[in-house]
Short mmCIF file of C-alpha atoms and ligand atoms in Angstrom, two decimals:
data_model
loop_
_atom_site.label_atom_id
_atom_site.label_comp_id
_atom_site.label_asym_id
_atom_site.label_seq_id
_atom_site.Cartn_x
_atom_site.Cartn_y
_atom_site.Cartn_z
CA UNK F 50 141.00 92.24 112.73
CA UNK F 51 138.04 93.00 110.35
CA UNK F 52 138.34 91.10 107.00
CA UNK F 53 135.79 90.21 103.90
CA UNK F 54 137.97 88.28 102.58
CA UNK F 55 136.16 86.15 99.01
CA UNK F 56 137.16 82.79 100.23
CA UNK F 57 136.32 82.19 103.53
CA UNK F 58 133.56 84.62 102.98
CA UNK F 59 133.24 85.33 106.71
CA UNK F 60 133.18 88.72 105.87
CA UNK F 61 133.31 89.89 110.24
CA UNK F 62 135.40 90.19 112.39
CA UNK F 63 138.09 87.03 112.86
CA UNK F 64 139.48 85.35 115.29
CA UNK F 65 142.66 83.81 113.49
CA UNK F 66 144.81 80.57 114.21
CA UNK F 67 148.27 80.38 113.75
CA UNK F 68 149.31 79.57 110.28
CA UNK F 69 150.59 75.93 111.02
CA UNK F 70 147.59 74.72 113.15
CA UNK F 71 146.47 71.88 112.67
CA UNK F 72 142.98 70.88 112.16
CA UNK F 73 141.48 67.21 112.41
CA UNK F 74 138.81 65.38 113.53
CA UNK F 75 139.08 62.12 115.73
CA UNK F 76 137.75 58.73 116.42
CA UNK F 77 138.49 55.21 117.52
CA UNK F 78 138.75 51.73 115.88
CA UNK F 79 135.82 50.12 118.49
CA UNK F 80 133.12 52.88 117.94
CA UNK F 81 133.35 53.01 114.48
CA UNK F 82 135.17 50.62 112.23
CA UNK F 83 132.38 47.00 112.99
CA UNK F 84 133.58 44.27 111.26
CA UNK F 85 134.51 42.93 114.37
CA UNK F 86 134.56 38.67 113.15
CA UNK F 87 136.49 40.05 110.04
CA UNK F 88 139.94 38.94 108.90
CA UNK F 89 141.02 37.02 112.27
CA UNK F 90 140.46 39.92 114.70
CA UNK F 91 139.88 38.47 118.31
CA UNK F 92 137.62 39.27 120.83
CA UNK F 93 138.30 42.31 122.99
CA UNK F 94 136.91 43.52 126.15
CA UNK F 95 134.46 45.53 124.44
CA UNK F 96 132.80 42.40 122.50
CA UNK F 97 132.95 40.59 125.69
CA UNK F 98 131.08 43.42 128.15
CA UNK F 99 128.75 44.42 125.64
CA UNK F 100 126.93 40.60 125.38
CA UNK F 101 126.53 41.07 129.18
CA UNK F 102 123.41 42.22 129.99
CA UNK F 103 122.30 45.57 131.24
CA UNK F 104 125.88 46.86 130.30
CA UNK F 105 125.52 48.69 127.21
CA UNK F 106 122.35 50.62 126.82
CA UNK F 107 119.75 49.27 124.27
CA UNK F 108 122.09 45.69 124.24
CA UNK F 109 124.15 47.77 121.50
CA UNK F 110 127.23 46.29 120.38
CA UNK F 111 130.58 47.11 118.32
CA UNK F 112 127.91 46.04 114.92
CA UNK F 113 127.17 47.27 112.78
CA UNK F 114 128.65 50.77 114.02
CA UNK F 115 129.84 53.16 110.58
CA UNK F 116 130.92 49.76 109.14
CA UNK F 117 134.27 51.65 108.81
CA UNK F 118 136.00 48.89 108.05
CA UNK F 119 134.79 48.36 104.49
CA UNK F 120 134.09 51.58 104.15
CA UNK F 121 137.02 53.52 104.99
CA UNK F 122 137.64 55.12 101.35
CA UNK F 123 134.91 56.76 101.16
CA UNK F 124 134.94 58.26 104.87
CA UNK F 125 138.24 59.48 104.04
CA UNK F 126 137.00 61.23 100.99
CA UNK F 127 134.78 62.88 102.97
CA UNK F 128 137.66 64.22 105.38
CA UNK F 129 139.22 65.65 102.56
CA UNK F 130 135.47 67.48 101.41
CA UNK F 131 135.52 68.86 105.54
CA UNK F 132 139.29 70.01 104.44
CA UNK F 133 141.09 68.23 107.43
CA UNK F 134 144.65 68.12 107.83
CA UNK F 135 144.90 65.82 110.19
CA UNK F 136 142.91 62.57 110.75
CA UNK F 137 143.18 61.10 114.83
CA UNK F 138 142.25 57.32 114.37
CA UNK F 139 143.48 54.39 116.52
CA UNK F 140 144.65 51.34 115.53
CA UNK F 141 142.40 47.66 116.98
CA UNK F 142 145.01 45.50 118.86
CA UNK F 143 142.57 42.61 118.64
CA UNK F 144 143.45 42.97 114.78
CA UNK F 145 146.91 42.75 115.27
CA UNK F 146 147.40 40.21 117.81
CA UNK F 147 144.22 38.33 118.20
CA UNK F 148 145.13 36.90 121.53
CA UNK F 149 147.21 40.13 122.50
CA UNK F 150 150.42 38.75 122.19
CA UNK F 151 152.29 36.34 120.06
CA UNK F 152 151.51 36.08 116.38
CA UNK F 153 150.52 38.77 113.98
CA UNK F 154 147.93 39.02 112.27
CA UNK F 155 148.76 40.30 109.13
CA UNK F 156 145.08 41.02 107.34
CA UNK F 157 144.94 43.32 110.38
CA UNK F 158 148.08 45.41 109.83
CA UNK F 159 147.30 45.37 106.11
CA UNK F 160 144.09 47.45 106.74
CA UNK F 161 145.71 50.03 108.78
CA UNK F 162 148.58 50.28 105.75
CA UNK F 163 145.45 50.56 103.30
CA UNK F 164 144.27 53.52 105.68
CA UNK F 165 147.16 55.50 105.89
CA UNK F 166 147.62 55.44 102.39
CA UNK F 167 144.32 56.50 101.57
CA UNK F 168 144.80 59.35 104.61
CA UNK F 169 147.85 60.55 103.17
CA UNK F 170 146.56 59.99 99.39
CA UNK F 171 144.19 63.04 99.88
CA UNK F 172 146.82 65.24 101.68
CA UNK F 173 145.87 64.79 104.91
CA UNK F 174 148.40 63.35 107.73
CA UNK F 175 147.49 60.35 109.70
CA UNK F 176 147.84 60.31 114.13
CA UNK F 177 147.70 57.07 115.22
CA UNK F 178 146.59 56.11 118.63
CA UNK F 179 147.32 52.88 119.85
CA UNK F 180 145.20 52.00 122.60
CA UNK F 181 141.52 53.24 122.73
CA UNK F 182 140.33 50.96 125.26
CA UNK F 183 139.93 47.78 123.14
CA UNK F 184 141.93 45.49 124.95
CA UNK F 185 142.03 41.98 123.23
CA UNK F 186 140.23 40.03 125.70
CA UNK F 187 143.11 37.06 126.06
CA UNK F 188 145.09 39.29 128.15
CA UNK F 189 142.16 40.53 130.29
CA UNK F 190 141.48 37.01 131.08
CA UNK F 191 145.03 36.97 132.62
CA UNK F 192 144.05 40.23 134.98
CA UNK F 193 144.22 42.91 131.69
CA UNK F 194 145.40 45.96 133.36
CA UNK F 195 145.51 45.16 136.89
CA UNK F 196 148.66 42.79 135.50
CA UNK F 197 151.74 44.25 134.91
CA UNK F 198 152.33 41.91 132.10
CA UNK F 199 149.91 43.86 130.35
CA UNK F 200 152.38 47.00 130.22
CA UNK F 201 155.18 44.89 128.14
CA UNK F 202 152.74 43.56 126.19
CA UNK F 203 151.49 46.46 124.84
CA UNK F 204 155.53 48.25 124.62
CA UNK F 205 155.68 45.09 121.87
CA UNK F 206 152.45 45.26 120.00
CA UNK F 207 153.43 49.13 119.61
CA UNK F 208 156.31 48.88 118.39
CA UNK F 209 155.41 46.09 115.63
CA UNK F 210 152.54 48.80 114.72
CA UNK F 211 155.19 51.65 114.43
CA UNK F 212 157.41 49.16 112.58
CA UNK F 213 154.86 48.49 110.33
CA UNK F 214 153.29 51.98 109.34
CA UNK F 215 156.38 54.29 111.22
CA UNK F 216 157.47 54.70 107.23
CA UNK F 217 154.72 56.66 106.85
CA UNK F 218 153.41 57.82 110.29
CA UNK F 219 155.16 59.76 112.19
CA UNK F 220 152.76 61.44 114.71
CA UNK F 221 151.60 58.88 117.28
CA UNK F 222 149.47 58.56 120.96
CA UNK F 223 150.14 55.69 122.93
CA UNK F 224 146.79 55.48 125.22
CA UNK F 225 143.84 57.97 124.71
CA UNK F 226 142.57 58.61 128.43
CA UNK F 227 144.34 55.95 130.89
CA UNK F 228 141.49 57.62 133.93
CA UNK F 229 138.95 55.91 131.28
CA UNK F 230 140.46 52.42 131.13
CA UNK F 231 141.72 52.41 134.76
CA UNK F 232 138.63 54.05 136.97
CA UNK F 233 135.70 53.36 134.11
CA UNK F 234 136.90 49.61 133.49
CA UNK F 235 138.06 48.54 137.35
CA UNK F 236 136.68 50.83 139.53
CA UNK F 237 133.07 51.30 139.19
CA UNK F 238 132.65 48.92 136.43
CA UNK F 239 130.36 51.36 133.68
CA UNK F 240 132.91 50.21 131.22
CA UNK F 241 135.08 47.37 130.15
CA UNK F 242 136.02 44.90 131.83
CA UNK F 243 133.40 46.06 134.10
CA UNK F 244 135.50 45.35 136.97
CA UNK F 245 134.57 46.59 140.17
CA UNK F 246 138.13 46.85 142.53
CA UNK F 247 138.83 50.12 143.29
CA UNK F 248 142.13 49.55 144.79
CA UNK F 249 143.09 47.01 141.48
CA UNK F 250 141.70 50.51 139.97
CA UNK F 251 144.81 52.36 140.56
CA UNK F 252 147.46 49.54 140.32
CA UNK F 253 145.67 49.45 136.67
CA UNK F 254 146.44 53.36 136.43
CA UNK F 255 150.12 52.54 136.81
CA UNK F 256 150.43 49.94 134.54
CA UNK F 257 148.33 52.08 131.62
CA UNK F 258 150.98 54.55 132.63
CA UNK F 259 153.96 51.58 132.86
CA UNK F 260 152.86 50.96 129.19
CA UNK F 261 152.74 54.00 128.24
CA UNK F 262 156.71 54.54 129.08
CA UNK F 263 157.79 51.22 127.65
CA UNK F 264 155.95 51.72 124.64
CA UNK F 265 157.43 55.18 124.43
CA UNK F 266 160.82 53.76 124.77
CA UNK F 267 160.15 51.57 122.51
CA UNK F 268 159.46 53.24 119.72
CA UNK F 269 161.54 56.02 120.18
CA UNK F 270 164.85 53.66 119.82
CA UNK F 271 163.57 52.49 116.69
CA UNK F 272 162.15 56.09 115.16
CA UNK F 273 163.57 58.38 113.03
CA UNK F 274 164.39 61.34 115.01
CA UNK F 275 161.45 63.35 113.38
CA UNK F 276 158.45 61.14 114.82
CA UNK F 277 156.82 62.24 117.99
CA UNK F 278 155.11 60.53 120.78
CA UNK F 279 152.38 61.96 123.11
CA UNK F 280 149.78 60.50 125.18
CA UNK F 281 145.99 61.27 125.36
CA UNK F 282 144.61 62.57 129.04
CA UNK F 283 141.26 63.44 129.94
CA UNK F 284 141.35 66.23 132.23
CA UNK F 285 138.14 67.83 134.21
CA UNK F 286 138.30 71.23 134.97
CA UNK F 287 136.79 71.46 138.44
CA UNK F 288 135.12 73.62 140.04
CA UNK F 289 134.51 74.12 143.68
CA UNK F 290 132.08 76.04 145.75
CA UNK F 291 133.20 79.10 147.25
CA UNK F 292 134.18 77.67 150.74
CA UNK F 293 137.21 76.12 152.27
CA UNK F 294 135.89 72.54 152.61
CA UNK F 295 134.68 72.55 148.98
CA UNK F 296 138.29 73.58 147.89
CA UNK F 297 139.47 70.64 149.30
CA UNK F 298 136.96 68.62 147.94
CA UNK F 299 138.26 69.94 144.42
CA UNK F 300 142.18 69.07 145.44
CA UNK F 301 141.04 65.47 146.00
CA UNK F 302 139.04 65.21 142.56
CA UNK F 303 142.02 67.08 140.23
CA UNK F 304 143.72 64.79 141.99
CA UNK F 305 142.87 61.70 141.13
CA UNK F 306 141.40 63.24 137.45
CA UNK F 307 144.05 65.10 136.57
CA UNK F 308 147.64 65.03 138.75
CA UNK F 309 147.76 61.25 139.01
CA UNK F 310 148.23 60.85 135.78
CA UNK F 311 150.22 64.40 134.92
CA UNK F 312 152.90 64.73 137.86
CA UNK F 313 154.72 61.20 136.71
CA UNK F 314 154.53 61.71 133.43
CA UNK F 315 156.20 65.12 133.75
CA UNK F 316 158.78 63.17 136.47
CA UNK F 317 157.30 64.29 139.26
CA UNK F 318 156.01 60.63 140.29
CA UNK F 319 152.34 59.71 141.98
CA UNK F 320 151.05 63.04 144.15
CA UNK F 321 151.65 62.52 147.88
CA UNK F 322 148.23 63.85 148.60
CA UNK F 323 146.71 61.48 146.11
CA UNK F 324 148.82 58.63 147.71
CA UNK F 325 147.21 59.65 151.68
CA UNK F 326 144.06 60.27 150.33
CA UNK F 327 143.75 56.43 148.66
CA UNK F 328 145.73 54.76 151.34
CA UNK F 329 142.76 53.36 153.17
CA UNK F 330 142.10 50.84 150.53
CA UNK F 331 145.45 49.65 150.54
CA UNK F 332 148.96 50.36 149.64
CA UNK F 333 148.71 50.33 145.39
CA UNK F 334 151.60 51.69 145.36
CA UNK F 335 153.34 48.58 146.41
CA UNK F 336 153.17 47.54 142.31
CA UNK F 337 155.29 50.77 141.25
CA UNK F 338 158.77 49.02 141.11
CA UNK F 339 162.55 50.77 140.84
CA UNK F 340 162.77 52.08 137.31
CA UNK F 341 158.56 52.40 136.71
CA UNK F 342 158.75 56.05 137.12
CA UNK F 343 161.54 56.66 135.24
CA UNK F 344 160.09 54.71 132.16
CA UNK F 345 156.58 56.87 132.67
CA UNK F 346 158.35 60.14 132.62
CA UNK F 347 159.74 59.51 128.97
CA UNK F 348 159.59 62.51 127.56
CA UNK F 349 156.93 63.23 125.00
CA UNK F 350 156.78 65.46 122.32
CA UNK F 351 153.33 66.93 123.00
CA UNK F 352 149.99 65.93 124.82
CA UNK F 353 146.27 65.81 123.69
CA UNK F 354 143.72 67.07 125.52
CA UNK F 355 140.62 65.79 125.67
CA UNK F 356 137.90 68.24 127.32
CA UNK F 357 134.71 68.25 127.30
CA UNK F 358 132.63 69.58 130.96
CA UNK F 359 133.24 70.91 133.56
CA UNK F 360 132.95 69.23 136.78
CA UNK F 361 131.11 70.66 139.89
CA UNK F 362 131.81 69.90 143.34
CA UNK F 363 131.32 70.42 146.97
CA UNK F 364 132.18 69.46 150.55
CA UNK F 365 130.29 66.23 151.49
CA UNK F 366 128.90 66.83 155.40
CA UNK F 367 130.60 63.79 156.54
CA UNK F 368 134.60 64.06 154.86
CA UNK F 369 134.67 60.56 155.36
CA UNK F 370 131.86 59.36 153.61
CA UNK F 371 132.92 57.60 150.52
CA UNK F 372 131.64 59.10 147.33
CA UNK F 373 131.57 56.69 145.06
CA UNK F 374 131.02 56.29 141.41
CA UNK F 375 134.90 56.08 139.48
CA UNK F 376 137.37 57.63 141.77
CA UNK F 377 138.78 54.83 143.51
CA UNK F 378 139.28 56.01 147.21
CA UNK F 379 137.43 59.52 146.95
CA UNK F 380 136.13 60.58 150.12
CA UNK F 381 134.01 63.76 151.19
CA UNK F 382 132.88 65.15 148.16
CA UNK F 383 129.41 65.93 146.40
CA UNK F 384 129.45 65.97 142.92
CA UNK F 385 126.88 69.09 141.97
CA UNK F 386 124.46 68.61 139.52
CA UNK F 387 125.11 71.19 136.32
CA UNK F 388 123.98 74.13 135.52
CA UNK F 389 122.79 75.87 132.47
CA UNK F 390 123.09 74.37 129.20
CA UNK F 391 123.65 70.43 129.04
CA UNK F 392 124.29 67.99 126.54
CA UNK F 393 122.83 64.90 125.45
CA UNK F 394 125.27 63.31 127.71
CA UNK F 395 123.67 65.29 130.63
CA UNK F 396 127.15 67.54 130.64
CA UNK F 397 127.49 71.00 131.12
CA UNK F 398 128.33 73.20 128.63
CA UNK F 399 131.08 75.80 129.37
CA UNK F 400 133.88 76.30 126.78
CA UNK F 401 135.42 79.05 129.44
CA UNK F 402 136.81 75.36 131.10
CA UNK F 403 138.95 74.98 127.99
CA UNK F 404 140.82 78.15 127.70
CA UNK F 405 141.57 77.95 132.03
CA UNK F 406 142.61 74.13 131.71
CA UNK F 407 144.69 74.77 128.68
CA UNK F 408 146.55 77.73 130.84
CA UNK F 409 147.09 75.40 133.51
CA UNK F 410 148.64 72.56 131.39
CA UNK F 411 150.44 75.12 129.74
CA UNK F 412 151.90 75.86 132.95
CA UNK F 413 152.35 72.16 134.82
CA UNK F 414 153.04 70.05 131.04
CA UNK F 415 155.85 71.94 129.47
CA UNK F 416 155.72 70.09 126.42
CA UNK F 417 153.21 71.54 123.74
CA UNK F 418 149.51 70.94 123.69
CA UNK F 419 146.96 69.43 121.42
CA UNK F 420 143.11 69.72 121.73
CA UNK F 421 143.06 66.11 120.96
CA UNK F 422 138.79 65.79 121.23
CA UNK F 423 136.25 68.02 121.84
CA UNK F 424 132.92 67.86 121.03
CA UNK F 425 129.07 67.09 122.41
CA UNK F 426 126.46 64.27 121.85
CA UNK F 427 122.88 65.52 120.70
CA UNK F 428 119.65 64.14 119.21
CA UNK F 429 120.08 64.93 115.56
CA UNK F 430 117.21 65.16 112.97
CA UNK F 431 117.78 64.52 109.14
CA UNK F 432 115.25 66.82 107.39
CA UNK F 433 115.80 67.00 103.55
CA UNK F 434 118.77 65.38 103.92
CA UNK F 435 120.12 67.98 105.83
CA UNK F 436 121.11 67.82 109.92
CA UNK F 437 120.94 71.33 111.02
CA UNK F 438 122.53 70.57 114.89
CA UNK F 439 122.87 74.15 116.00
CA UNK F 440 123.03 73.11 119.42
CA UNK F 441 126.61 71.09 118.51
CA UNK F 442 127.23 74.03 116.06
CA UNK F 443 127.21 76.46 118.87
CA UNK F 444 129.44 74.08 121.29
CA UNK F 445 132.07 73.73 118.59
CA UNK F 446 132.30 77.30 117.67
CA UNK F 447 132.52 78.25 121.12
CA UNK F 448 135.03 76.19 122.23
CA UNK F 449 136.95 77.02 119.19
CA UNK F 450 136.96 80.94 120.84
CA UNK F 451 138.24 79.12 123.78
CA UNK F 452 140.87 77.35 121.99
CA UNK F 453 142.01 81.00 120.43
CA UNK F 454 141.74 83.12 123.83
CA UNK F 455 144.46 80.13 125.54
CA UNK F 456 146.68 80.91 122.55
CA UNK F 457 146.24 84.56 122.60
CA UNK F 458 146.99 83.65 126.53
CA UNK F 459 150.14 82.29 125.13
CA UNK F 460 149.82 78.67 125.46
CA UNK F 461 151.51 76.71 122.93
CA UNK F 462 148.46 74.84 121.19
CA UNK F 463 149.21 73.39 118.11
CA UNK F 464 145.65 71.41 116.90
CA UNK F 465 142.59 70.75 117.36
CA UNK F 466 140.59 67.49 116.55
CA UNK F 467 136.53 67.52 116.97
CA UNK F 468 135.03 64.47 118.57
CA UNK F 469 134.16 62.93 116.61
CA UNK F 470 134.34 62.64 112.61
CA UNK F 471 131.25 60.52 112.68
CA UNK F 472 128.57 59.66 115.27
CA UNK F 473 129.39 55.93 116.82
CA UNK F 474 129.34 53.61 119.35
CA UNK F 475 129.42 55.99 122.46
CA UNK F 476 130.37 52.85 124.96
CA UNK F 477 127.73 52.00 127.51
CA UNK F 478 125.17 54.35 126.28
CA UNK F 479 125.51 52.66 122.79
CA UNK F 480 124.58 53.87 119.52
CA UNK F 481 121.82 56.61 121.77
CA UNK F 482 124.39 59.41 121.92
CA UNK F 483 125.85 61.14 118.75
CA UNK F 484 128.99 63.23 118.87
CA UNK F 485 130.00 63.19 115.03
CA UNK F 486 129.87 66.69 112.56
CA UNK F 487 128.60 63.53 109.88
CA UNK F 488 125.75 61.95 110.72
CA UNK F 489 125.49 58.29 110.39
CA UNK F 490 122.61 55.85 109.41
CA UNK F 491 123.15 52.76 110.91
CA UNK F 492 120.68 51.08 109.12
CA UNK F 493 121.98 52.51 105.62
CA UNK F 494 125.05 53.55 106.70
CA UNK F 495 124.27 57.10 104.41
CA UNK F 496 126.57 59.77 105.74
CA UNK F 497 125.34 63.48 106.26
CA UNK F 498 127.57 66.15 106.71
CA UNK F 499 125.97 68.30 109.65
CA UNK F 500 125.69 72.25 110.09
CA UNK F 501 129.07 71.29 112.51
CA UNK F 502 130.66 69.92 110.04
CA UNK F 503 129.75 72.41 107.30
CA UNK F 504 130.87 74.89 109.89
CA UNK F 505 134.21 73.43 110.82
CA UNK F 506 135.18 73.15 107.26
CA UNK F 507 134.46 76.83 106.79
CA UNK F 508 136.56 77.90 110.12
CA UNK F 509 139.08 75.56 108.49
CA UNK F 510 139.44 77.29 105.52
CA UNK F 511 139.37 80.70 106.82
CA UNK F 512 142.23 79.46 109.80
CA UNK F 513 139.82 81.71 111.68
CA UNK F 514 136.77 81.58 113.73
CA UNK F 515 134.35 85.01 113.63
CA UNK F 516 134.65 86.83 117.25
CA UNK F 517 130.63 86.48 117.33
CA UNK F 518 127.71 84.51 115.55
CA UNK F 519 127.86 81.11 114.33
CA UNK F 520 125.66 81.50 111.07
CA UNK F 521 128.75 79.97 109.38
CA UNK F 522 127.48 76.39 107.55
O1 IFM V 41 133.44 58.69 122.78
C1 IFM V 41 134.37 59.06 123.77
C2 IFM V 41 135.77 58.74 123.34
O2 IFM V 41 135.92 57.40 123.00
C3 IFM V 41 136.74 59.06 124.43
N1 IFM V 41 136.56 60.41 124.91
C4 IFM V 41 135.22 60.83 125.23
C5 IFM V 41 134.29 60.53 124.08
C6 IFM V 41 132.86 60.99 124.42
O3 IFM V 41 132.40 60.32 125.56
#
């Protein structure tokens, strides 16, 4: 369709969303709110791995990060100047229940209630994530994830969060990317706890995915019917060398990236090929007990999606040789190095990866889909007070194409959220990498709108993204 239209002034040729889409911007309580000795929060895993050394590039730590904390009101004003209807933030169990259990810490709920209402103040609505990998570092000193303990744990801390701000919230994500907290934090170690067990790996998988259902549960007894529930996967979408052997390298990797974590939450319990293909390090499954996979295939009300890269890969010579690096028990693969354009994060670039993974989920989910992050880390200049990233501007547009051809595909994808709102504290590579449309500071904690997020407000208003050219900001 060919438009001018005087408001969005995009004046070409559009690309147009469906009227109700939803548009947001995400991040998460560690990498941006600091504050972390304020108003009795405890320690989490995060506070604890980054004072060991060599963990977190440039010994960076969760301060001063965008000082969110005290500075929330005026980040969410600036939300409402981008135009966002929806804001993805996750809520700090270390504020809520310093030692992860037990008492309450009620300066901790009170900022989240002082969010929301400042969220929903300028008309935009709140999604609240519960877990975003800061684990209060009391119950990781009991086994954290690797304990099933952990799972009922967390069912109660969510449901005294949704009791608490379930008046007003009623969109919610129990854990944003379980392969992160499982693989990242117990199998290779790059992340907190910076555990490395690959076979504790999995049997952590299961009880991020344990929690997931009995937090699910959980809240859904005590919601109103309208409130709905979803859970936060990153998926790769991999590609494999033309050849036989490199196909089944790719089988093992979606495997354990993507159908682990999918097949029981849709009630098809752990993949049997997954199951063979980690036996060797010993039978994890021995922790799923009678009822475990009913409780993880809850149903949900939707799913984000977090994508970012794809990932390359190829037969290994020897299929036996252990690959290494996160996936616990993977075997006779070659990750391939990426081609064409990469991000600061050393990813490829290829928004074509969203629109084919979105089909797919649309096919093996059934429930409908949520872009839940997207987004890419670059080195960002401030000139005149001005960050013109066209690098990021060109990513986000793109993949916003790609988020338009899967629903003119017919998938049933209802948001999208950029990663992230504001550049933060990207985990182990620190405050180095910045994914935000604002630029932060960190020494003056100044905020700059970038060229991204000049240009997502503009595809905002229109509901629309042009069919070519990004000269939108
Ligand atoms: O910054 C992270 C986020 O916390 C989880 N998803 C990926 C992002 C970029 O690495």
């Amino acid at each position: 369709m060919t438009t001018t239209d005087p408001d969005t002034e995009v004046g070409r040729d559009l690309l147009r969303f469906p009227p109700d889409f939803l548009w947001g911007a995400a991040t998460a309580s560690f990498q941006i709110e600091g504050a972390t000795g304020v108003d009795g929060r405890g320690p989490s895993i995060w506070d604890t791995f980054a004072t060991r050394p060599g963990a977190v590039l440039g010994g960076d730590t969760g301060e001063p990060a965008c000082d969110h904390y005290h500075r929330y009101a005026s980040d969410v004003e600036l939300m409402a100047e981008l135009g966002l209807g929806a804001y993805r933030f996750s809520v700090a169990w270390p504020r809520i229940q310093p030692l992860g259990a037990g008492p309450v810490e009620p300066r901790g709920l009170a900022f989240y209630d002082r969010l929301v209402d400042e969220v929903l103040g300028r008309g935009i609505q709140p999604v609240a994530t519960l877990y975003h990998w800061d684990l209060p570092q009391a119950l990781e000193d009991r086994g954290g994830w690797r304990d099933r303990d952990t799972a009922h744990r967390f069912a109660e801390y969510a449901a005294l969060v949704h009791e608490r701000l379930g008046d007003r919230v009623t969109t919610w994500t129990t854990l944003n990317e379980p392969w992160c907290s499982a693989f990242l934090g117990y199998a290779n170690g790059v992340h907190a706890p910076g555990v490395v067990d690959p076979k504790a790996s999995l049997e952590a998988a299961h009880h991020l995915l344990l929690g997931h259902g009995l937090a699910t549960r959980a809240l859904r007894a005590q919601a109103p019917a309208d409130h709905r529930f979803s859970i936060v996967l990153n998926f790769c979408a991999v590609v494999a060398e033309d050849d036989e052997a490199s196909r089944e390298a790719a089988r093992k990797v979606d495997g354990l990236q993507n159908r682990l974590f999918l097949d029981p939450l849709a009630g098809r319990g752990y993949p049997a090929d997954v199951v063979e293909d980690t036996a060797w390090l010993g039978d994890w499954t021995a922790v799923v007990r009678d009822g475990d996979l009913d409780a993880i295939a809850t149903p949900i009300d939707w799913m984000g999606v977090n994508y970012y890269s794809p990932t390359r890969v190829a037969a290994a010579a020897d299929p036996l040789v252990v690959t290494g690096g996160p996936f616990p028990g993977l075997r006779g693969v070659e990750f391939l190095p990426p081609r064409g354009e990469v991000t600061g994060m050393g990813w490829e670039v290829d928004a074509t990866g969203l629109t084919g993974l979105l089909r797919r989920l649309q096919r093996d989910v059934g429930v409908p889909l949520v872009v839940t992050e997207n987004g890419s880390a670059f080195p960002d200049v401030v000139e005149d007070g001005r960050v013109e990233d066209e690098a990021r501007t060109r990513y986000l547009v793109d993949h916003l194409r790609a988020a338009h051809a899967a629903i003119a595909a017919g998938v049933d994808l209802r948001g999208y959220f950029a990663w992230s709102l504001l550049d933060n504290f990207e985990w182990a590579e620190g405050y180095s990498q910045r994914f935000g449309i604002v630029h932060v500071d960190y020494d003056t904690q100044v905020r700059t709108v970038k060229r991204s997020g000049r240009t997502l407000a503009r595809v905002i208003g229109a509901n629309a993204v042009p069919v070519d050219g990004y000269d939108l900001g």
